[in-house]
Amino acid sequence: MGMATTATTASITSVTIEVADPETAHRFHTALGVDTHIRLRASEAHSTGFRGFTLALTVSRPATVDSFLSAAVDAGATVLKPATKSLWGYGGVVQAPDGTIWKVATSAKKDTGPATREIDEIVLLLGVEDVKASKQFYVGRGLTVARSFGGKYAEFASDESSPVKLALYKRRGLAKDLGVPADGTGSHRIVLGSTVGPFTDPDGFAWEAATSLTPAPSTASAQS
């Protein structure tokens, strides 16, 4: 067992997006290269407007940002913010056919090589009403704060097995950053698995107990 048994800190074990059409969503996730990181589940839960979160892909250089964004658009995504340079780097925002908002960005200003299909990090940004209160809530659930900026932003430590890194941002600020109105009602359409679930956070984001991916029926029946 060795070092791996330091599972005292809570961590995200899975991220599941609830979609009306899993087949189309799976095609999109495969095109974007996130199908091994993000799970899908069929759901018709009522949801309107901004769902209060975004999944952000951090990549190594601008050419890679462009290649991910064009793959997303080819797979049916709508551009919310075309890729542009900013003070912190280069990035753009798209909305998947299922309604999920994806951001792709790099801190690099220049290309030091050709585009790759590598994702350095996936960050799940939750838009919350009160960053400090939500941060305390998560700390109370066993998550460790990696860095935070007052009431504006907080990021939690993640371990190697976590498919994403969790961060909190003010809901209105996040909507503005993504180029969408902040209003939204109904289901967030995202469920997080963790070593400390189930619970629901102050903004209504649902967490469930960690589960391993169930094997396909064919392999299960072969053993009986």
Short mmCIF file of C-alpha atoms in Angstrom, two decimals:
data_model
loop_
_atom_site.label_atom_id
_atom_site.label_comp_id
_atom_site.label_asym_id
_atom_site.label_seq_id
_atom_site.Cartn_x
_atom_site.Cartn_y
_atom_site.Cartn_z
CA MET A 1 0.00 0.00 0.00
CA GLY A 2 2.79 2.43 0.94
CA MET A 3 2.27 6.11 0.30
CA ALA A 4 -1.05 5.69 -1.51
CA THR A 5 -2.91 5.21 1.75
CA THR A 6 -2.87 8.93 2.62
CA ALA A 7 -6.54 9.14 1.61
CA THR A 8 -7.46 11.27 4.62
CA THR A 9 -8.10 14.29 2.42
CA ALA A 10 -11.30 14.19 0.44
CA SER A 11 -11.04 14.27 -3.31
CA ILE A 12 -13.18 14.26 -6.41
CA THR A 13 -13.36 10.75 -7.81
CA SER A 14 -15.70 11.40 -10.73
CA VAL A 15 -17.56 14.10 -12.63
CA THR A 16 -20.82 13.16 -14.32
CA ILE A 17 -22.65 15.46 -16.71
CA GLU A 18 -26.36 14.77 -17.04
CA VAL A 19 -27.53 15.02 -20.64
CA ALA A 20 -30.74 14.48 -22.58
CA ASP A 21 -28.90 12.72 -25.42
CA PRO A 22 -25.97 10.60 -24.15
CA GLU A 23 -25.01 9.39 -27.62
CA THR A 24 -24.50 12.88 -29.06
CA ALA A 25 -22.76 13.97 -25.85
CA HIS A 26 -20.42 10.98 -26.01
CA ARG A 27 -19.50 11.86 -29.60
CA PHE A 28 -18.75 15.42 -28.52
CA HIS A 29 -16.66 14.30 -25.52
CA THR A 30 -14.68 11.93 -27.73
CA ALA A 31 -14.01 14.71 -30.26
CA LEU A 32 -12.89 17.01 -27.45
CA GLY A 33 -10.70 14.30 -25.91
CA VAL A 34 -12.39 14.34 -22.49
CA ASP A 35 -14.32 11.05 -22.75
CA THR A 36 -11.94 9.27 -20.36
CA HIS A 37 -12.21 12.04 -17.75
CA ILE A 38 -15.91 12.94 -17.66
CA ARG A 39 -18.83 10.54 -17.27
CA LEU A 40 -22.25 10.93 -18.83
CA ARG A 41 -25.68 10.02 -17.51
CA ALA A 42 -29.09 10.33 -19.15
CA SER A 43 -31.32 12.93 -17.48
CA GLU A 44 -34.31 15.03 -18.45
CA ALA A 45 -34.00 17.21 -15.32
CA HIS A 46 -35.38 20.70 -15.89
CA SER A 47 -32.63 23.25 -16.42
CA THR A 48 -32.69 26.75 -17.92
CA GLY A 49 -30.06 29.42 -18.50
CA PHE A 50 -26.63 29.34 -16.88
CA ARG A 51 -26.04 26.09 -15.00
CA GLY A 52 -23.50 27.71 -12.72
CA PHE A 53 -20.32 25.93 -13.76
CA THR A 54 -17.76 25.52 -16.48
CA LEU A 55 -15.17 22.88 -17.26
CA ALA A 56 -11.87 24.48 -18.20
CA LEU A 57 -9.13 22.69 -20.13
CA THR A 58 -5.64 24.02 -19.52
CA VAL A 59 -3.28 23.26 -22.40
CA SER A 60 0.31 24.12 -23.25
CA ARG A 61 0.12 26.65 -26.08
CA PRO A 62 -2.17 28.81 -28.26
CA ALA A 63 -2.07 26.40 -31.23
CA THR A 64 -3.39 23.65 -28.96
CA VAL A 65 -6.19 25.94 -27.73
CA ASP A 66 -7.21 26.54 -31.34
CA SER A 67 -7.11 22.85 -32.19
CA PHE A 68 -9.34 21.91 -29.22
CA LEU A 69 -11.80 24.70 -29.95
CA SER A 70 -12.06 23.82 -33.63
CA ALA A 71 -12.59 20.13 -32.73
CA ALA A 72 -15.40 21.23 -30.39
CA VAL A 73 -17.04 23.38 -33.07
CA ASP A 74 -16.74 20.57 -35.63
CA ALA A 75 -18.52 18.32 -33.11
CA GLY A 76 -21.45 20.74 -32.77
CA ALA A 77 -20.36 23.28 -30.15
CA THR A 78 -21.40 26.95 -30.30
CA VAL A 79 -18.73 29.62 -29.82
CA LEU A 80 -19.51 31.86 -26.83
CA LYS A 81 -16.17 33.67 -26.89
CA PRO A 82 -13.71 33.28 -29.79
CA ALA A 83 -10.12 32.56 -28.74
CA THR A 84 -8.28 35.76 -27.92
CA LYS A 85 -5.14 36.95 -26.20
CA SER A 86 -5.51 38.50 -22.77
CA LEU A 87 -3.31 39.59 -19.88
CA TRP A 88 -3.07 36.03 -18.56
CA GLY A 89 -2.63 34.15 -21.82
CA TYR A 90 -4.90 32.90 -24.60
CA GLY A 91 -8.26 31.18 -24.53
CA GLY A 92 -11.82 30.80 -25.78
CA VAL A 93 -15.20 29.50 -24.64
CA VAL A 94 -17.67 27.13 -26.32
CA GLN A 95 -20.98 25.55 -25.39
CA ALA A 96 -21.46 21.84 -26.08
CA PRO A 97 -24.64 20.53 -27.73
CA ASP A 98 -25.77 19.30 -24.29
CA GLY A 99 -25.48 22.82 -22.86
CA THR A 100 -22.25 22.37 -20.88
CA ILE A 101 -19.87 25.32 -21.18
CA TRP A 102 -16.22 24.48 -21.88
CA LYS A 103 -13.31 26.88 -21.66
CA VAL A 104 -9.94 26.09 -23.28
CA ALA A 105 -6.97 28.21 -22.27
CA THR A 106 -3.21 28.45 -21.96
CA SER A 107 -0.99 30.80 -19.97
CA ALA A 108 1.52 30.75 -22.84
CA LYS A 109 1.45 33.82 -25.08
CA LYS A 110 3.40 32.26 -27.95
CA ASP A 111 3.61 28.90 -29.67
CA THR A 112 6.81 27.02 -28.94
CA GLY A 113 5.80 24.11 -31.15
CA PRO A 114 2.91 22.53 -33.02
CA ALA A 115 -0.52 21.82 -31.54
CA THR A 116 -0.90 18.66 -29.48
CA ARG A 117 -3.93 16.75 -28.18
CA GLU A 118 -2.68 16.89 -24.62
CA ILE A 119 -4.71 18.30 -21.76
CA ASP A 120 -2.51 19.48 -18.87
CA GLU A 121 -5.37 19.93 -16.44
CA ILE A 122 -9.16 19.99 -16.28
CA VAL A 123 -10.59 22.45 -13.77
CA LEU A 124 -14.22 22.37 -12.70
CA LEU A 125 -15.18 25.94 -11.81
CA LEU A 126 -18.33 26.21 -9.73
CA GLY A 127 -20.08 29.58 -9.76
CA VAL A 128 -21.20 30.24 -6.19
CA GLU A 129 -22.98 33.10 -4.42
CA ASP A 130 -20.51 33.30 -1.55
CA VAL A 131 -17.00 32.01 -2.19
CA LYS A 132 -15.89 32.26 1.46
CA ALA A 133 -18.93 30.37 2.78
CA SER A 134 -18.67 27.67 0.11
CA LYS A 135 -14.94 27.35 0.75
CA GLN A 136 -15.62 26.77 4.47
CA PHE A 137 -18.31 24.26 3.58
CA TYR A 138 -15.87 22.23 1.47
CA VAL A 139 -13.08 22.49 4.02
CA GLY A 140 -15.59 21.08 6.51
CA ARG A 141 -16.08 18.14 4.14
CA GLY A 142 -12.35 17.40 4.12
CA LEU A 143 -11.14 19.23 1.02
CA THR A 144 -7.85 21.12 1.26
CA VAL A 145 -7.53 24.67 -0.07
CA ALA A 146 -4.57 24.94 -2.47
CA ARG A 147 -4.92 28.68 -3.00
CA SER A 148 -7.52 31.35 -2.53
CA PHE A 149 -8.01 35.02 -3.24
CA GLY A 150 -10.32 36.46 -0.60
CA GLY A 151 -13.96 36.22 -1.56
CA LYS A 152 -13.22 36.00 -5.28
CA TYR A 153 -11.69 32.60 -5.96
CA ALA A 154 -10.68 29.41 -4.21
CA GLU A 155 -8.97 26.31 -5.57
CA PHE A 156 -8.71 22.94 -3.84
CA ALA A 157 -5.85 20.48 -3.86
CA SER A 158 -6.43 17.41 -6.00
CA ASP A 159 -4.60 14.11 -6.06
CA GLU A 160 -3.38 12.08 -9.02
CA SER A 161 -6.59 10.05 -9.17
CA SER A 162 -8.89 13.08 -9.42
CA PRO A 163 -10.19 13.57 -12.97
CA VAL A 164 -10.54 17.31 -12.34
CA LYS A 165 -9.38 20.05 -10.00
CA LEU A 166 -12.17 21.87 -8.16
CA ALA A 167 -12.33 25.66 -7.91
CA LEU A 168 -14.90 28.20 -6.74
CA TYR A 169 -15.63 31.52 -8.41
CA LYS A 170 -18.35 34.11 -7.85
CA ARG A 171 -21.33 33.09 -10.00
CA ARG A 172 -21.77 36.52 -11.63
CA GLY A 173 -18.05 36.83 -12.31
CA LEU A 174 -17.95 33.37 -13.86
CA ALA A 175 -20.93 34.08 -16.12
CA LYS A 176 -19.30 37.32 -17.25
CA ASP A 177 -16.02 35.52 -17.94
CA LEU A 178 -17.88 32.95 -20.06
CA GLY A 179 -19.95 35.54 -21.91
CA VAL A 180 -23.37 34.35 -20.72
CA PRO A 181 -26.14 35.91 -18.57
CA ALA A 182 -25.84 34.82 -14.92
CA ASP A 183 -29.46 33.81 -14.53
CA GLY A 184 -30.44 30.17 -14.48
CA THR A 185 -32.85 27.84 -12.72
CA GLY A 186 -33.39 24.14 -12.17
CA SER A 187 -30.80 21.41 -12.22
CA HIS A 188 -27.08 22.15 -12.56
CA ARG A 189 -26.94 18.90 -14.57
CA ILE A 190 -23.65 17.90 -13.01
CA VAL A 191 -22.97 15.37 -10.26
CA LEU A 192 -19.64 14.99 -8.47
CA GLY A 193 -18.42 11.75 -6.95
CA SER A 194 -16.19 11.91 -3.89
CA THR A 195 -14.71 9.89 -1.08
CA VAL A 196 -16.97 11.81 1.33
CA GLY A 197 -20.35 11.93 -0.48
CA PRO A 198 -23.27 12.13 -0.65
CA PHE A 199 -24.13 15.75 0.13
CA THR A 200 -25.39 18.92 -1.54
CA ASP A 201 -23.40 22.14 -1.34
CA PRO A 202 -24.85 25.60 -0.49
CA ASP A 203 -25.45 26.35 -4.18
CA GLY A 204 -27.24 23.10 -4.88
CA PHE A 205 -24.38 21.19 -6.53
CA ALA A 206 -24.94 17.50 -5.89
CA TRP A 207 -22.24 15.12 -4.69
CA GLU A 208 -22.53 11.35 -4.46
CA ALA A 209 -20.46 8.60 -2.89
CA ALA A 210 -17.52 7.41 -4.98
CA THR A 211 -18.31 4.55 -7.32
CA SER A 212 -16.03 2.73 -9.68
CA LEU A 213 -17.03 2.54 -13.31
CA THR A 214 -19.25 -0.51 -13.68
CA PRO A 215 -17.94 -3.03 -16.20
CA ALA A 216 -19.88 -3.62 -19.38
CA PRO A 217 -22.54 -6.38 -19.00
CA SER A 218 -20.68 -8.66 -21.44
CA THR A 219 -17.62 -8.96 -19.21
CA ALA A 220 -19.71 -9.47 -16.10
CA SER A 221 -21.73 -12.30 -17.59
CA ALA A 222 -18.63 -14.05 -18.93
CA GLN A 223 -17.60 -14.82 -15.36
CA SER A 224 -20.76 -16.61 -14.30
#
